PDB file of C-alpha atoms in Angstrom:
ATOM      1  CA  MET T   1      -4.053   1.756  18.377  1.00 71.00           C
ATOM      2  CA  ASN T   2      -6.108   0.436  21.281  1.00 90.00           C
ATOM      3  CA  PRO T   3      -7.132  -3.191  20.483  1.00 92.00           C
ATOM      4  CA  THR T   4     -10.864  -2.542  20.890  1.00 95.00           C
ATOM      5  CA  LEU T   5     -10.793   0.463  18.553  1.00 95.00           C
ATOM      6  CA  GLU T   6      -8.641  -1.577  16.185  1.00 94.00           C
ATOM      7  CA  ARG T   7     -11.316  -4.296  16.208  1.00 95.00           C
ATOM      8  CA  ILE T   8     -13.916  -1.729  15.104  1.00 97.00           C
ATOM      9  CA  ASN T   9     -11.579  -0.618  12.324  1.00 96.00           C
ATOM     10  CA  ILE T  10     -11.089  -4.224  11.221  1.00 96.00           C
ATOM     11  CA  LEU T  11     -14.856  -4.725  11.210  1.00 97.00           C
ATOM     12  CA  PHE T  12     -15.577  -1.829   8.886  1.00 97.00           C
ATOM     13  CA  LYS T  13     -12.575  -2.458   6.616  1.00 95.00           C
ATOM     14  CA  ALA T  14     -13.867  -6.000   6.172  1.00 95.00           C
ATOM     15  CA  THR T  15     -17.385  -4.693   5.567  1.00 96.00           C
ATOM     16  CA  ASP T  16     -16.177  -2.389   2.781  1.00 95.00           C
ATOM     17  CA  LEU T  17     -14.265  -5.321   1.243  1.00 94.00           C
ATOM     18  CA  ARG T  18     -17.293  -7.655   1.619  1.00 94.00           C
ATOM     19  CA  ASP T  19     -14.970  -9.945   3.619  1.00 94.00           C
ATOM     20  CA  TRP T  20     -17.844 -11.544   5.509  1.00 95.00           C
ATOM     21  CA  GLU T  21     -15.698 -14.174   7.207  1.00 92.00           C
ATOM     22  CA  THR T  22     -13.676 -11.461   8.958  1.00 94.00           C
ATOM     23  CA  VAL T  23     -16.878  -9.582   9.856  1.00 96.00           C
ATOM     24  CA  VAL T  24     -18.175 -12.682  11.661  1.00 95.00           C
ATOM     25  CA  GLN T  25     -14.897 -13.016  13.572  1.00 93.00           C
ATOM     26  CA  CYS T  26     -15.232  -9.463  14.935  1.00 96.00           C
ATOM     27  CA  PHE T  27     -18.398 -10.317  16.880  1.00 96.00           C
ATOM     28  CA  SER T  28     -19.126 -12.540  19.858  1.00 94.00           C
ATOM     29  CA  PRO T  29     -21.576 -15.450  19.312  1.00 93.00           C
ATOM     30  CA  LYS T  30     -24.470 -13.234  20.470  1.00 95.00           C
ATOM     31  CA  VAL T  31     -24.579  -9.515  19.720  1.00 96.00           C
ATOM     32  CA  VAL T  32     -26.948  -6.728  20.718  1.00 97.00           C
ATOM     33  CA  LEU T  33     -27.353  -4.650  17.555  1.00 97.00           C
ATOM     34  CA  ASP T  34     -29.029  -1.265  17.988  1.00 97.00           C
ATOM     35  CA  TYR T  35     -29.696   0.985  14.984  1.00 97.00           C
ATOM     36  CA  ALA T  36     -32.992   2.264  16.426  1.00 95.00           C
ATOM     37  CA  SER T  37     -31.965   5.932  16.196  1.00 96.00           C
ATOM     38  CA  MET T  38     -31.815   5.586  12.407  1.00 94.00           C
ATOM     39  CA  THR T  39     -34.247   2.814  11.476  1.00 92.00           C
ATOM     40  CA  GLY T  40     -36.830   3.096  14.260  1.00 91.00           C
ATOM     41  CA  GLN T  41     -36.557  -0.647  14.854  1.00 91.00           C
ATOM     42  CA  ALA T  42     -35.853  -1.817  18.400  1.00 93.00           C
ATOM     43  CA  ALA T  43     -32.478  -3.247  19.354  1.00 94.00           C
ATOM     44  CA  ALA T  44     -32.215  -7.008  18.921  1.00 95.00           C
ATOM     45  CA  THR T  45     -29.898  -9.822  20.014  1.00 96.00           C
ATOM     46  CA  VAL T  46     -28.596 -11.570  16.903  1.00 95.00           C
ATOM     47  CA  THR T  47     -25.804 -13.860  15.752  1.00 94.00           C
ATOM     48  CA  PRO T  48     -22.848 -12.659  13.640  1.00 94.00           C
ATOM     49  CA  GLN T  49     -24.192 -14.759  10.771  1.00 94.00           C
ATOM     50  CA  GLU T  50     -27.540 -12.951  10.962  1.00 95.00           C
ATOM     51  CA  ILE T  51     -25.737  -9.602  10.876  1.00 96.00           C
ATOM     52  CA  VAL T  52     -23.811 -10.667   7.781  1.00 95.00           C
ATOM     53  CA  GLU T  53     -26.939 -11.902   6.017  1.00 94.00           C
ATOM     54  CA  SER T  54     -28.637  -8.570   6.694  1.00 95.00           C
ATOM     55  CA  TRP T  55     -25.676  -6.535   5.435  1.00 96.00           C
ATOM     56  CA  LYS T  56     -25.267  -8.813   2.404  1.00 94.00           C
ATOM     57  CA  SER T  57     -28.845  -8.006   1.409  1.00 93.00           C
ATOM     58  CA  ILE T  58     -27.951  -4.357   0.680  1.00 94.00           C
ATOM     59  CA  LEU T  59     -24.239  -3.459   0.724  1.00 95.00           C
ATOM     60  CA  PRO T  60     -23.228  -5.421  -2.403  1.00 92.00           C
ATOM     61  CA  GLY T  61     -25.857  -3.359  -4.255  1.00 91.00           C
ATOM     62  CA  PHE T  62     -23.530  -0.355  -3.976  1.00 91.00           C
ATOM     63  CA  GLU T  63     -20.482  -0.121  -6.203  1.00 89.00           C
ATOM     64  CA  TYR T  64     -18.427   0.935  -3.181  1.00 90.00           C
ATOM     65  CA  THR T  65     -18.913   1.751   0.488  1.00 95.00           C
ATOM     66  CA  HIS T  66     -16.408   3.619   2.644  1.00 96.00           C
ATOM     67  CA  HIS T  67     -16.519   3.763   6.441  1.00 97.00           C
ATOM     68  CA  GLN T  68     -14.368   6.376   8.163  1.00 96.00           C
ATOM     69  CA  LEU T  69     -13.920   6.325  11.950  1.00 96.00           C
ATOM     70  CA  GLY T  70     -12.319   8.816  14.338  1.00 95.00           C
ATOM     71  CA  ASN T  71     -12.207  10.505  17.745  1.00 95.00           C
ATOM     72  CA  GLY T  72     -12.243   7.172  19.544  1.00 95.00           C
ATOM     73  CA  SER T  73     -12.057   6.540  23.266  1.00 96.00           C
ATOM     74  CA  THR T  74     -12.160   3.319  25.237  1.00 96.00           C
ATOM     75  CA  ARG T  75     -12.299   1.894  28.760  1.00 95.00           C
ATOM     76  CA  GLU T  76     -11.195  -1.588  29.789  1.00 93.00           C
ATOM     77  CA  GLU T  77     -12.009  -3.518  32.950  1.00 91.00           C
ATOM     78  CA  ASN T  78     -10.655  -7.047  33.312  1.00 88.00           C
ATOM     79  CA  ARG T  79     -12.018  -8.918  30.295  1.00 92.00           C
ATOM     80  CA  THR T  80     -14.715  -6.445  29.244  1.00 96.00           C
ATOM     81  CA  ALA T  81     -14.434  -3.053  27.598  1.00 97.00           C
ATOM     82  CA  THR T  82     -16.423  -0.214  26.072  1.00 97.00           C
ATOM     83  CA  ALA T  83     -15.497   2.024  23.155  1.00 97.00           C
ATOM     84  CA  PHE T  84     -16.879   5.170  21.541  1.00 98.00           C
ATOM     85  CA  CYS T  85     -16.071   6.654  18.153  1.00 97.00           C
ATOM     86  CA  TYR T  86     -17.412   8.945  15.448  1.00 98.00           C
ATOM     87  CA  GLY T  87     -18.361   7.327  12.161  1.00 97.00           C
ATOM     88  CA  THR T  88     -19.152   8.352   8.595  1.00 97.00           C
ATOM     89  CA  ALA T  89     -20.424   5.845   6.032  1.00 97.00           C
ATOM     90  CA  THR T  90     -20.398   6.857   2.375  1.00 96.00           C
ATOM     91  CA  HIS T  91     -22.205   4.714  -0.195  1.00 95.00           C
ATOM     92  CA  TYR T  92     -21.600   4.959  -3.954  1.00 92.00           C
ATOM     93  CA  LEU T  93     -24.122   3.602  -6.443  1.00 86.00           C
ATOM     94  CA  GLU T  94     -21.924   4.629  -9.352  1.00 73.00           C
ATOM     95  CA  HIS T  95     -19.664   7.542 -10.238  1.00 59.00           C
ATOM     96  CA  THR T  96     -22.379   9.966 -11.302  1.00 55.00           C
ATOM     97  CA  GLU T  97     -23.884  13.029  -9.719  1.00 57.00           C
ATOM     98  CA  GLY T  98     -26.620  12.228  -7.207  1.00 66.00           C
ATOM     99  CA  ALA T  99     -25.450   8.662  -6.660  1.00 81.00           C
ATOM    100  CA  ILE T 100     -23.813   9.167  -3.252  1.00 90.00           C
ATOM    101  CA  TRP T 101     -25.471   8.652   0.138  1.00 94.00           C
ATOM    102  CA  THR T 102     -23.647   9.530   3.355  1.00 95.00           C
ATOM    103  CA  VAL T 103     -24.670   8.720   6.923  1.00 97.00           C
ATOM    104  CA  VAL T 104     -23.027  10.409   9.927  1.00 97.00           C
ATOM    105  CA  GLY T 105     -23.214   9.419  13.586  1.00 98.00           C
ATOM    106  CA  THR T 106     -21.361   7.825  16.490  1.00 98.00           C
ATOM    107  CA  TYR T 107     -20.914   4.275  17.768  1.00 98.00           C
ATOM    108  CA  ASP T 108     -21.062   2.885  21.300  1.00 98.00           C
ATOM    109  CA  CYS T 109     -19.602  -0.611  21.462  1.00 98.00           C
ATOM    110  CA  GLU T 110     -19.136  -3.181  24.205  1.00 98.00           C
ATOM    111  CA  PHE T 111     -16.594  -6.001  24.126  1.00 97.00           C
ATOM    112  CA  GLU T 112     -15.566  -9.196  25.828  1.00 96.00           C
ATOM    113  CA  LYS T 113     -12.136 -10.769  25.619  1.00 93.00           C
ATOM    114  CA  GLY T 114     -11.749 -14.374  24.559  1.00 83.00           C
ATOM    115  CA  GLY T 115      -8.129 -15.516  24.670  1.00 78.00           C
ATOM    116  CA  ASP T 116      -6.134 -12.618  23.259  1.00 79.00           C
ATOM    117  CA  CYS T 117      -8.929 -11.297  21.050  1.00 89.00           C
ATOM    118  CA  TRP T 118     -11.573  -8.662  21.807  1.00 94.00           C
ATOM    119  CA  ARG T 119     -14.978  -9.339  20.244  1.00 96.00           C
ATOM    120  CA  ILE T 120     -17.982  -7.034  20.006  1.00 97.00           C
ATOM    121  CA  THR T 121     -20.964  -7.970  22.195  1.00 97.00           C
ATOM    122  CA  LYS T 122     -22.998  -4.801  21.576  1.00 98.00           C
ATOM    123  CA  MET T 123     -22.944  -2.164  18.873  1.00 98.00           C
ATOM    124  CA  LYS T 124     -25.168   0.889  19.038  1.00 98.00           C
ATOM    125  CA  PHE T 125     -25.277   3.454  16.248  1.00 98.00           C
ATOM    126  CA  ASN T 126     -26.307   6.983  17.251  1.00 97.00           C
ATOM    127  CA  PHE T 127     -27.668   8.634  14.124  1.00 97.00           C
ATOM    128  CA  LYS T 128     -26.899  12.338  13.574  1.00 97.00           C
ATOM    129  CA  PHE T 129     -27.752  13.161   9.966  1.00 95.00           C
ATOM    130  CA  GLN T 130     -27.608  11.940   6.378  1.00 95.00           C
ATOM    131  CA  THR T 131     -26.903  13.690   3.077  1.00 93.00           C
ATOM    132  CA  GLY T 132     -27.076  12.900  -0.608  1.00 90.00           C
ATOM    133  CA  ASN T 133     -29.339  10.447  -2.368  1.00 89.00           C
ATOM    134  CA  THR T 134     -31.471   8.994   0.435  1.00 88.00           C
ATOM    135  CA  THR T 135     -33.321   6.760  -2.043  1.00 86.00           C
ATOM    136  CA  SER T 136     -30.156   4.857  -2.939  1.00 88.00           C
ATOM    137  CA  PRO T 137     -30.723   2.139  -0.269  1.00 91.00           C
ATOM    138  CA  GLN T 138     -33.847   1.042  -2.144  1.00 89.00           C
ATOM    139  CA  VAL T 139     -31.865   0.885  -5.378  1.00 87.00           C
ATOM    140  CA  ALA T 140     -29.130  -1.171  -3.706  1.00 90.00           C
ATOM    141  CA  LEU T 141     -31.690  -3.579  -2.206  1.00 90.00           C
ATOM    142  CA  ALA T 142     -33.290  -4.041  -5.608  1.00 87.00           C
ATOM    143  CA  ARG T 143     -29.938  -4.722  -7.240  1.00 87.00           C
ATOM    144  CA  VAL T 144     -29.132  -7.462  -4.717  1.00 88.00           C
ATOM    145  CA  SER T 145     -32.594  -9.013  -4.916  1.00 84.00           C
ATOM    146  CA  ASN T 146     -32.234  -9.239  -8.697  1.00 79.00           C
ATOM    147  CA  GLN T 147     -29.478 -11.750  -7.981  1.00 59.00           C
ATOM    148  CA  ALA T 148     -26.746 -10.542 -10.280  1.00 53.00           C
ATOM    149  CA  PRO T 149     -24.518 -13.278 -11.722  1.00 58.00           C
ATOM    150  CA  PRO T 150     -21.828 -14.513  -9.317  1.00 62.00           C
ATOM    151  CA  LEU T 151     -18.318 -13.141  -9.664  1.00 68.00           C
ATOM    152  CA  SER T 152     -16.028 -14.890 -12.104  1.00 82.00           C
ATOM    153  CA  THR T 153     -13.170 -17.038 -10.801  1.00 87.00           C
ATOM    154  CA  LYS T 154     -10.629 -14.325 -11.567  1.00 89.00           C
ATOM    155  CA  GLU T 155     -12.670 -11.637  -9.771  1.00 87.00           C
ATOM    156  CA  GLN T 156     -13.131 -13.856  -6.714  1.00 86.00           C
ATOM    157  CA  ASN T 157      -9.394 -14.520  -6.607  1.00 92.00           C
ATOM    158  CA  LYS T 158      -8.577 -10.829  -7.025  1.00 91.00           C
ATOM    159  CA  GLN T 159     -10.808 -10.079  -4.029  1.00 88.00           C
ATOM    160  CA  ARG T 160      -8.935 -12.705  -1.997  1.00 92.00           C
ATOM    161  CA  VAL T 161      -5.658 -10.963  -2.837  1.00 94.00           C
ATOM    162  CA  GLN T 162      -7.072  -7.691  -1.509  1.00 91.00           C
ATOM    163  CA  GLN T 163      -8.203  -9.512   1.655  1.00 90.00           C
ATOM    164  CA  PHE T 164      -4.639 -10.834   2.042  1.00 94.00           C
ATOM    165  CA  PHE T 165      -3.220  -7.315   2.261  1.00 93.00           C
ATOM    166  CA  LYS T 166      -6.000  -6.088   4.553  1.00 90.00           C
ATOM    167  CA  SER T 167      -5.214  -8.982   6.912  1.00 90.00           C
ATOM    168  CA  LEU T 168      -1.568  -7.905   6.972  1.00 91.00           C
ATOM    169  CA  GLU T 169      -2.468  -4.282   7.657  1.00 90.00           C
ATOM    170  CA  SER T 170      -4.824  -5.369  10.447  1.00 88.00           C
ATOM    171  CA  LYS T 171      -2.193  -7.761  11.872  1.00 88.00           C
ATOM    172  CA  ASP T 172      -4.906 -10.415  11.852  1.00 89.00           C
ATOM    173  CA  VAL T 173      -3.030 -13.721  11.720  1.00 90.00           C
ATOM    174  CA  GLU T 174      -6.117 -15.948  11.769  1.00 89.00           C
ATOM    175  CA  SER T 175      -7.785 -14.091   8.911  1.00 88.00           C
ATOM    176  CA  LEU T 176      -4.537 -14.366   6.956  1.00 92.00           C
ATOM    177  CA  ILE T 177      -4.125 -18.095   7.615  1.00 92.00           C
ATOM    178  CA  ASN T 178      -7.702 -18.833   6.578  1.00 89.00           C
ATOM    179  CA  LEU T 179      -6.958 -17.497   3.088  1.00 93.00           C
ATOM    180  CA  PHE T 180      -4.501 -20.357   2.500  1.00 95.00           C
ATOM    181  CA  ALA T 181      -5.223 -23.959   1.581  1.00 94.00           C
ATOM    182  CA  THR T 182      -4.249 -26.511   4.228  1.00 93.00           C
ATOM    183  CA  ASP T 183      -1.082 -27.313   2.275  1.00 95.00           C
ATOM    184  CA  GLY T 184      -0.577 -23.764   0.952  1.00 96.00           C
ATOM    185  CA  LYS T 185       2.912 -22.375   0.448  1.00 97.00           C
ATOM    186  CA  HIS T 186       4.597 -19.018   1.011  1.00 96.00           C
ATOM    187  CA  SER T 187       7.883 -18.652  -0.908  1.00 95.00           C
ATOM    188  CA  ASN T 188      10.578 -15.937  -0.790  1.00 92.00           C
ATOM    189  CA  PRO T 189      12.959 -16.708  -3.692  1.00 92.00           C
ATOM    190  CA  TYR T 190      15.124 -13.632  -2.948  1.00 85.00           C
ATOM    191  CA  HIS T 191      15.595 -14.267   0.767  1.00 81.00           C
ATOM    192  CA  SER T 192      19.391 -13.941   0.183  1.00 75.00           C
ATOM    193  CA  GLY T 193      20.134 -15.876   3.353  1.00 77.00           C
ATOM    194  CA  LEU T 194      18.871 -13.014   5.527  1.00 76.00           C
ATOM    195  CA  PHE T 195      15.155 -13.716   5.676  1.00 78.00           C
ATOM    196  CA  PRO T 196      13.007 -16.861   5.920  1.00 85.00           C
ATOM    197  CA  THR T 197      12.792 -18.896   2.726  1.00 89.00           C
ATOM    198  CA  GLY T 198       9.062 -19.286   3.278  1.00 91.00           C
ATOM    199  CA  ALA T 199       6.658 -21.764   4.841  1.00 95.00           C
ATOM    200  CA  THR T 200       4.482 -24.716   3.849  1.00 96.00           C
ATOM    201  CA  GLY T 201       1.128 -25.519   5.437  1.00 95.00           C
ATOM    202  CA  ARG T 202      -1.095 -23.338   7.591  1.00 93.00           C
ATOM    203  CA  GLU T 203       0.776 -24.021  10.837  1.00 94.00           C
ATOM    204  CA  GLU T 204       4.146 -23.086   9.349  1.00 95.00           C
ATOM    205  CA  ILE T 205       2.624 -19.979   7.782  1.00 95.00           C
ATOM    206  CA  ARG T 206       1.124 -19.051  11.165  1.00 93.00           C
ATOM    207  CA  ALA T 207       4.552 -19.530  12.777  1.00 93.00           C
ATOM    208  CA  TYR T 208       6.084 -17.392  10.018  1.00 92.00           C
ATOM    209  CA  TRP T 209       3.779 -14.389  10.490  1.00 92.00           C
ATOM    210  CA  THR T 210       2.952 -14.469  14.216  1.00 91.00           C
ATOM    211  CA  PRO T 211       6.334 -13.035  15.370  1.00 90.00           C
ATOM    212  CA  VAL T 212       6.442 -10.513  12.510  1.00 87.00           C
ATOM    213  CA  PHE T 213       3.555  -8.261  13.527  1.00 88.00           C
ATOM    214  CA  PRO T 214       4.806  -7.318  17.048  1.00 88.00           C
ATOM    215  CA  ASN T 215       8.063  -6.039  15.510  1.00 83.00           C
ATOM    216  CA  PHE T 216       6.347  -3.126  13.752  1.00 87.00           C
ATOM    217  CA  ASP T 217       4.101  -0.220  14.720  1.00 88.00           C
ATOM    218  CA  GLY T 218       2.144  -0.360  11.494  1.00 87.00           C
ATOM    219  CA  MET T 219       2.043  -1.844   7.999  1.00 89.00           C
ATOM    220  CA  GLU T 220       0.518  -0.315   4.872  1.00 92.00           C
ATOM    221  CA  PHE T 221       0.431  -1.838   1.400  1.00 93.00           C
ATOM    222  CA  HIS T 222      -0.429   0.078  -1.754  1.00 93.00           C
ATOM    223  CA  ILE T 223      -1.432  -2.051  -4.740  1.00 93.00           C
ATOM    224  CA  ASP T 224      -0.084  -0.562  -7.971  1.00 93.00           C
ATOM    225  CA  LYS T 225      -1.170  -3.313 -10.372  1.00 93.00           C
ATOM    226  CA  LEU T 226      -3.458  -6.308  -9.929  1.00 94.00           C
ATOM    227  CA  TYR T 227      -3.991  -8.656 -12.877  1.00 93.00           C
ATOM    228  CA  ALA T 228      -5.465 -12.087 -13.473  1.00 94.00           C
ATOM    229  CA  MET T 229      -3.231 -14.127 -15.753  1.00 94.00           C
ATOM    230  CA  GLU T 230      -4.483 -16.132 -18.769  1.00 92.00           C
ATOM    231  CA  ASP T 231      -5.008 -18.884 -16.201  1.00 93.00           C
ATOM    232  CA  PRO T 232      -7.543 -17.192 -13.836  1.00 92.00           C
ATOM    233  CA  THR T 233      -6.258 -19.195 -10.866  1.00 95.00           C
ATOM    234  CA  ILE T 234      -3.030 -17.137 -10.986  1.00 97.00           C
ATOM    235  CA  ILE T 235      -3.060 -13.469  -9.917  1.00 97.00           C
ATOM    236  CA  TYR T 236      -0.140 -11.088 -10.349  1.00 97.00           C
ATOM    237  CA  VAL T 237       0.240  -8.049  -8.109  1.00 97.00           C
ATOM    238  CA  LYS T 238       2.762  -5.203  -7.946  1.00 96.00           C
ATOM    239  CA  PHE T 239       2.689  -3.379  -4.642  1.00 95.00           C
ATOM    240  CA  THR T 240       4.593  -1.082  -2.324  1.00 94.00           C
ATOM    241  CA  GLY T 241       5.040  -1.833   1.362  1.00 92.00           C
ATOM    242  CA  ASN T 242       5.504   0.908   3.965  1.00 92.00           C
ATOM    243  CA  ILE T 243       6.318  -0.487   7.397  1.00 89.00           C
ATOM    244  CA  LYS T 244       6.754   1.684  10.483  1.00 89.00           C
ATOM    245  CA  LEU T 245       9.612   0.429  12.636  1.00 82.00           C
ATOM    246  CA  LYS T 246       9.381   0.237  16.415  1.00 82.00           C
ATOM    247  CA  ASN T 247      10.662   2.996  18.717  1.00 81.00           C
ATOM    248  CA  ASN T 248      10.446   5.659  16.002  1.00 82.00           C
ATOM    249  CA  ALA T 249      13.303   3.950  14.162  1.00 77.00           C
ATOM    250  CA  GLY T 250      11.975   5.062  10.793  1.00 81.00           C
ATOM    251  CA  LEU T 251      10.028   3.690   7.869  1.00 86.00           C
ATOM    252  CA  TYR T 252      10.976   0.626   5.854  1.00 87.00           C
ATOM    253  CA  SER T 253       9.714   0.806   2.273  1.00 92.00           C
ATOM    254  CA  ASN T 254      10.203  -1.683  -0.523  1.00 92.00           C
ATOM    255  CA  ASP T 255       8.699  -2.538  -3.891  1.00 93.00           C
ATOM    256  CA  TYR T 256       7.300  -6.009  -4.439  1.00 94.00           C
ATOM    257  CA  HIS T 257       6.098  -8.296  -7.198  1.00 96.00           C
ATOM    258  CA  ALA T 258       4.067 -11.342  -6.227  1.00 97.00           C
ATOM    259  CA  THR T 259       1.973 -14.133  -7.653  1.00 98.00           C
ATOM    260  CA  PHE T 260      -0.929 -15.861  -5.947  1.00 97.00           C
ATOM    261  CA  THR T 261      -2.092 -19.275  -7.128  1.00 97.00           C
ATOM    262  CA  PHE T 262      -5.553 -20.474  -6.071  1.00 96.00           C
ATOM    263  CA  ASN T 263      -7.419 -23.772  -5.994  1.00 93.00           C
ATOM    264  CA  ALA T 264     -11.061 -24.328  -6.962  1.00 89.00           C
ATOM    265  CA  ALA T 265     -12.175 -23.236  -3.461  1.00 87.00           C
ATOM    266  CA  ASN T 266     -10.435 -19.833  -3.917  1.00 88.00           C
ATOM    267  CA  GLU T 267      -7.800 -20.781  -1.333  1.00 93.00           C
ATOM    268  CA  ILE T 268      -4.176 -19.740  -1.826  1.00 96.00           C
ATOM    269  CA  THR T 269      -2.067 -22.749  -2.784  1.00 97.00           C
ATOM    270  CA  GLU T 270       1.097 -20.719  -3.339  1.00 97.00           C
ATOM    271  CA  TYR T 271       2.157 -17.142  -2.630  1.00 97.00           C
ATOM    272  CA  VAL T 272       5.500 -16.131  -4.179  1.00 97.00           C
ATOM    273  CA  GLU T 273       6.937 -12.797  -3.017  1.00 95.00           C
ATOM    274  CA  LEU T 274       9.742 -11.003  -4.866  1.00 94.00           C
ATOM    275  CA  PHE T 275      11.392  -7.980  -3.231  1.00 91.00           C
ATOM    276  CA  ASN T 276      14.663  -6.069  -3.377  1.00 89.00           C
ATOM    277  CA  PRO T 277      16.926  -7.790  -0.802  1.00 85.00           C
ATOM    278  CA  ILE T 278      19.453  -4.937  -0.900  1.00 87.00           C
ATOM    279  CA  THR T 279      16.801  -2.443   0.215  1.00 87.00           C
ATOM    280  CA  ALA T 280      15.667  -4.813   2.974  1.00 81.00           C
ATOM    281  CA  ALA T 281      19.227  -5.475   4.161  1.00 77.00           C
ATOM    282  CA  LYS T 282      19.956  -1.743   4.367  1.00 84.00           C
ATOM    283  CA  ALA T 283      16.788  -1.091   6.389  1.00 74.00           C
ATOM    284  CA  PHE T 284      17.654  -3.701   9.009  1.00 73.00           C
ATOM    285  CA  GLY T 285      21.426  -3.168   9.139  1.00 74.00           C
ATOM    286  CA  LEU T 286      22.214  -6.509   7.504  1.00 72.00           C
ATOM    287  CA  LEU T 287      23.953  -5.388   4.330  1.00 71.00           C
ATOM    288  CA  ASP T 288      27.254  -7.037   5.288  1.00 70.00           C
ATOM    289  CA  LYS T 289      25.498 -10.404   5.743  1.00 66.00           C
ATOM    290  CA  ILE T 290      23.757 -10.635   2.393  1.00 65.00           C
ATOM    291  CA  GLN T 291      24.593 -13.734   0.358  1.00 63.00           C
TER     292      GLN T 291
END
C-alpha cells in the first residue's frame, strides 16, 4: 500500500482502538482539520493533542466504532503529498436495533515527510450522507461526560495487547517499541537455533523488529483467546499469524501462544512467544537446520 494511504489506515485503526498515542503520531505538529461539510463549523488549525481531546469527548461513548476506507489515490512531490479516499464510519451504541449510526463521505488529506515518515498536515472530510440513529452522538457525549469509572488494570493491559498486534500489522516500529518498558524483554523459547532468541531493552527490540517488516508484504494476526490471569498484570493470548511472503512466494501461517507481563504503568516488561518451530522451518526452507 502507498505509505500515505497506509498512514490514513493507521490513523483510523488507532482511532477505533482508542490508541490515542498512535493517533497523535499520525499528524504533524499543526493540522488543518476541516469537517465543515458535516458540522457547519469552519476549518481550524489545531494540534494533534487537541484533535485527540475532541475525539475522546465522544468516541469512547460508543461501544464500538468501525472506519472503513477504500478507492484511494495519491500524488507525491518531493516531501509533500496529497491523498484521496472514500470513507464509511459506523458507530455502535450497543447491539440493539436502532443503536447504529453510519456516516459516509470522502477524505482529502495533505502530508509532509519527516525522516522516513509521512504525517498528515490537513484532513478534510467531504460529507455525503448519514443513516441510522442520528441522535446517538448526543448519547455518546452524555456517556463520556458522566465520567464512567476508569478501566480496570486487566482491561487496560488487554487493550495494550490489542495495540501490540495492530502495531505489527501496521509495521509501525515506533508504536510497537513504545508499548514496552525501557528494560522490557521479548523472548522466543522455541527458537530452535533458527530464529532470534529474543531481545532485551527498547533498542534491542527495535533492532529485532526493524529488519523483519521489509521482508513481508503483509501481516495479519487473528486473536482466538485473550485472558487476564489471576494476576491482572499477566495476559495470555492465543492467536494465529498469517504473513504474506515477498514476491508472491506464498503465505506463512502459524499458531501462537503468548504471555504479556505489564508493570504499573501498563508497559510490557516481558513478552514470551511460543510457536511451532517445525511449521516455521518448513515455511522458510530451514527444516534441515532445526536443532
